[in-house]
Short mmCIF file of C-alpha atoms and ligand atoms in Angstrom, two decimals:
data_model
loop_
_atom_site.label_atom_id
_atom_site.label_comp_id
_atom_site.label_asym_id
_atom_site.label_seq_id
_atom_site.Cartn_x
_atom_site.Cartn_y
_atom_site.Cartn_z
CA UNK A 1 -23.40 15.03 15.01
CA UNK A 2 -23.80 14.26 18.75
CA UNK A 3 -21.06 13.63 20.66
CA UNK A 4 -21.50 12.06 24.30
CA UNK A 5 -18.07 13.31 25.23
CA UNK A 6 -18.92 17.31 23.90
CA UNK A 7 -21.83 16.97 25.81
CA UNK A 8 -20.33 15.54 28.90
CA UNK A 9 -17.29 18.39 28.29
CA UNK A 10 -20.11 21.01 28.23
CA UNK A 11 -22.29 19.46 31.02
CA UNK A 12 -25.19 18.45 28.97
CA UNK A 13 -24.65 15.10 29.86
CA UNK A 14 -24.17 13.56 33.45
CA UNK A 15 -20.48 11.87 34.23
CA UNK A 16 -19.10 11.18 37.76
CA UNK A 17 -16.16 14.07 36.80
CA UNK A 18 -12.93 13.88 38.32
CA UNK A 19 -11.42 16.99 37.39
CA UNK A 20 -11.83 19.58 35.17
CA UNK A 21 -10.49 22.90 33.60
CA UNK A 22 -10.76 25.02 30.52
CA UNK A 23 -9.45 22.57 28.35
CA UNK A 24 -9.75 18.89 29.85
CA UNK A 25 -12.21 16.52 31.70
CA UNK A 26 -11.50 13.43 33.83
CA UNK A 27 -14.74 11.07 34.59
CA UNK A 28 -15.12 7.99 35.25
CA UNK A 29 -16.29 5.07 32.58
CA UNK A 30 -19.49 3.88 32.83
CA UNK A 31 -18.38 0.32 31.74
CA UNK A 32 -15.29 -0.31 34.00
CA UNK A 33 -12.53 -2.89 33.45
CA UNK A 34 -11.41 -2.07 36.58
CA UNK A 35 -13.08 -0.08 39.34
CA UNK A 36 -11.82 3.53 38.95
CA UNK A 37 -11.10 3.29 35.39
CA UNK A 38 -11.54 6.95 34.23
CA UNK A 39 -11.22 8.70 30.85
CA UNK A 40 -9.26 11.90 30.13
CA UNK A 41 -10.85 13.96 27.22
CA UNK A 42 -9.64 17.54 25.76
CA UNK A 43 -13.23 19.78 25.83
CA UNK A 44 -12.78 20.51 22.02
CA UNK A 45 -13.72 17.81 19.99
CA UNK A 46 -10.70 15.62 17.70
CA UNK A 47 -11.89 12.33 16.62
CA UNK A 48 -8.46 10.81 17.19
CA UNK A 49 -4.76 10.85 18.45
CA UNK A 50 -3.91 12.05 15.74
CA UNK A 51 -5.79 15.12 14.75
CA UNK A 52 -5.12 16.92 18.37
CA UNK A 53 -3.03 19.34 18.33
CA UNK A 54 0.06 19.31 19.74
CA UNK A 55 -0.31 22.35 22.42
CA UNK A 56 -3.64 20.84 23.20
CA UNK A 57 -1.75 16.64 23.69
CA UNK A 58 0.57 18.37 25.57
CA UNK A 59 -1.89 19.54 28.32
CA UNK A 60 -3.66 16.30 27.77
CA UNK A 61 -0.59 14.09 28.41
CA UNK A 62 0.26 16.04 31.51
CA UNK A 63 -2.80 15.74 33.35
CA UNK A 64 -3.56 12.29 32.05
CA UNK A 65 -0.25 11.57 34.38
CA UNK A 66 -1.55 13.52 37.34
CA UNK A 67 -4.70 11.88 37.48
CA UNK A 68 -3.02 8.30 36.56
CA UNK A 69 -1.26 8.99 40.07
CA UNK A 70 -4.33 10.10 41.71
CA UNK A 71 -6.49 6.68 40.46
CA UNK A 72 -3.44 4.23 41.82
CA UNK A 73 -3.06 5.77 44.86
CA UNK A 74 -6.71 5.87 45.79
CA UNK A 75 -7.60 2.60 44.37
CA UNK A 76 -4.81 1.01 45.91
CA UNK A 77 -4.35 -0.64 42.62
CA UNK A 78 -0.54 -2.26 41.74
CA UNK A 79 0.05 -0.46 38.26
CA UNK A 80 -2.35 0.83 36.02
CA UNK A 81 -2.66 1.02 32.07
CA UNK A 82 -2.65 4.26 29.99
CA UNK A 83 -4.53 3.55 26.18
CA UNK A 84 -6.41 4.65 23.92
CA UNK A 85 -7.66 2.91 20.76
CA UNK A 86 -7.87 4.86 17.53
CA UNK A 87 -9.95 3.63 14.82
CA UNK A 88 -12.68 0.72 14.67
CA UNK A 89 -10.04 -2.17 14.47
CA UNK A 90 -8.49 -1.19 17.57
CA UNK A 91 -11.52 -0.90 19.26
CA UNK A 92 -12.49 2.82 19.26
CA UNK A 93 -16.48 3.85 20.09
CA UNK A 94 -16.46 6.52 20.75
CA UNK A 95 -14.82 8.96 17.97
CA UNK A 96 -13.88 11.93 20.53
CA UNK A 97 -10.09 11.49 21.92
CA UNK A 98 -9.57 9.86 24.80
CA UNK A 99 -7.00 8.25 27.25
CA UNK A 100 -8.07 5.51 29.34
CA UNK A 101 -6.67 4.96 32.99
CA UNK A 102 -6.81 1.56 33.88
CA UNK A 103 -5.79 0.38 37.45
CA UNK A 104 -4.46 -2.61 37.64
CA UNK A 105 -3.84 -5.72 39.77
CA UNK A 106 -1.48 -8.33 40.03
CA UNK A 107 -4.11 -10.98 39.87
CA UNK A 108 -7.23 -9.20 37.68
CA UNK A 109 -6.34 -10.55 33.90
CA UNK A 110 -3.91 -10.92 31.09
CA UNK A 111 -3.86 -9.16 27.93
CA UNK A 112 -2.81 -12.27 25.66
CA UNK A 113 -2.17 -11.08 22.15
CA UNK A 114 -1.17 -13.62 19.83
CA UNK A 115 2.48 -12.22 19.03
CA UNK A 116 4.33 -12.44 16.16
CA UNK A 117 7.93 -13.89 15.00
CA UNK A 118 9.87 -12.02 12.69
CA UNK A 119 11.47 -13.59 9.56
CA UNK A 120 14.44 -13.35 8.07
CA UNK A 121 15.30 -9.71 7.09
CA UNK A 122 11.63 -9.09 7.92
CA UNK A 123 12.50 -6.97 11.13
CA UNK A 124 14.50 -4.69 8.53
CA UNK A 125 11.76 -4.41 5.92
CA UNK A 126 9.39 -3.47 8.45
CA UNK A 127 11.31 -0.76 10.17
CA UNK A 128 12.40 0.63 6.32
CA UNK A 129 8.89 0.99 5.48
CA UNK A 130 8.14 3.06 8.65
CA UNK A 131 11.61 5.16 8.48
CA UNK A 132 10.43 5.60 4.83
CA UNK A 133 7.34 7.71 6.50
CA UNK A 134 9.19 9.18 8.49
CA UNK A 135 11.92 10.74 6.52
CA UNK A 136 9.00 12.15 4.34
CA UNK A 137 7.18 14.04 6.87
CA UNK A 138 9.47 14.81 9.56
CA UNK A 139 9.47 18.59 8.64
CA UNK A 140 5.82 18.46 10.17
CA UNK A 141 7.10 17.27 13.30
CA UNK A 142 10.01 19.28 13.44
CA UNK A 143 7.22 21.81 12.73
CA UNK A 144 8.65 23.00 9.52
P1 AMP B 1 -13.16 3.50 23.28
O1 AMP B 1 -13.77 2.15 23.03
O2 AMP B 1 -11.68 3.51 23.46
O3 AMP B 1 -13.64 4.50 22.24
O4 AMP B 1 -13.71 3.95 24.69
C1 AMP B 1 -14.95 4.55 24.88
C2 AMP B 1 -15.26 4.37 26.34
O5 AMP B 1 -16.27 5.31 26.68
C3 AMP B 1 -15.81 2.99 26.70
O6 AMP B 1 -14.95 2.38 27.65
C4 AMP B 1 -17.20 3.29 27.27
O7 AMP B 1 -17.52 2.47 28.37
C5 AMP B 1 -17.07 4.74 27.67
N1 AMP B 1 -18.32 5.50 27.67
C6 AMP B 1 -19.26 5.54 26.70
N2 AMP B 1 -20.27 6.37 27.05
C7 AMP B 1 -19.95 6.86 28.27
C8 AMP B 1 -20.58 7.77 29.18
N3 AMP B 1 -21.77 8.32 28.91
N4 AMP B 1 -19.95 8.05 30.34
C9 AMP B 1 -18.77 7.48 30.64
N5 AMP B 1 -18.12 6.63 29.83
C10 AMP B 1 -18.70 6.31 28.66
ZN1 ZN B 2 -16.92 15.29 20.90
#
């Protein structure tokens, strides 16, 4: 299936890039939140967080924070946002791995999500239930 971000990684497609080496590209989004907001993409193709590997994150991670300093400074901006949405109900389009840089200004908007109170006990059942996961497949982690 076609991929804008393999094609932009291989230079089919046009992209204003940032940076680039053998295994990631920076370019900026073509539908800003904020001027300068740029994507960071690994050149192979994993649909989410979750199916990079981890040699390949860690590359990923460490230029994402080199070029997070390089969009602040230049944009002048106040702080800036790292995401990136994985799966349809978090807002994903685009099913090729991404972080999105985000500069940000004191007075440019809020992110208002309607938070949530914990019940009774509730705070324990919820952490339980995500321990529970844990304890099952922390050999993978721990890369056993
Ligand atoms: P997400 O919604 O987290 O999957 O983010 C996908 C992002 O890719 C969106 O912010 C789009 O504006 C951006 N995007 C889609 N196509 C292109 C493109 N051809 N060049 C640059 N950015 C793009
Ligand atoms: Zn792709």
């Amino acid at each position: 299936m076609e991929c804008i971000f393999c094609n932009i990684a291989t230079g089919k497609s046009e992209a204003e890039i940032l940076f680039e080496d053998e295994n990631v590209a920076a370019f900026l989004d073509i539908q800003p939140v904020n001027y300068g907001h740029t994507l960071v993409v690994p050149k192979k193709h994993y649909d989410n967080f979750l199916t990079v590997p981890k040699d390949e994150l860690e590359k990923l991670i460490n230029i994402t924070q080199f070029i997070a300093g390089a969009v602040k400074r230049s944009m002048n901006a106040d702080g800036f946002n790292v995401i990136s949405n994985n799966g349809d109900s978090a807002g994903q389009t685009v099913y090729h791995f991404h972080f999105h840089i985000i500069p940000r200004f004191t007075t440019d908007f809020d992110f208002k999500p309607n938070f949530k109170t914990y019940g009774t006990g509730a705070m324990r059942e919820y952490a339980d239930q995500i321990r529970t996961f844990i304890s099952k497949y922390r050999n993978i982690y721990d890369g056993g």
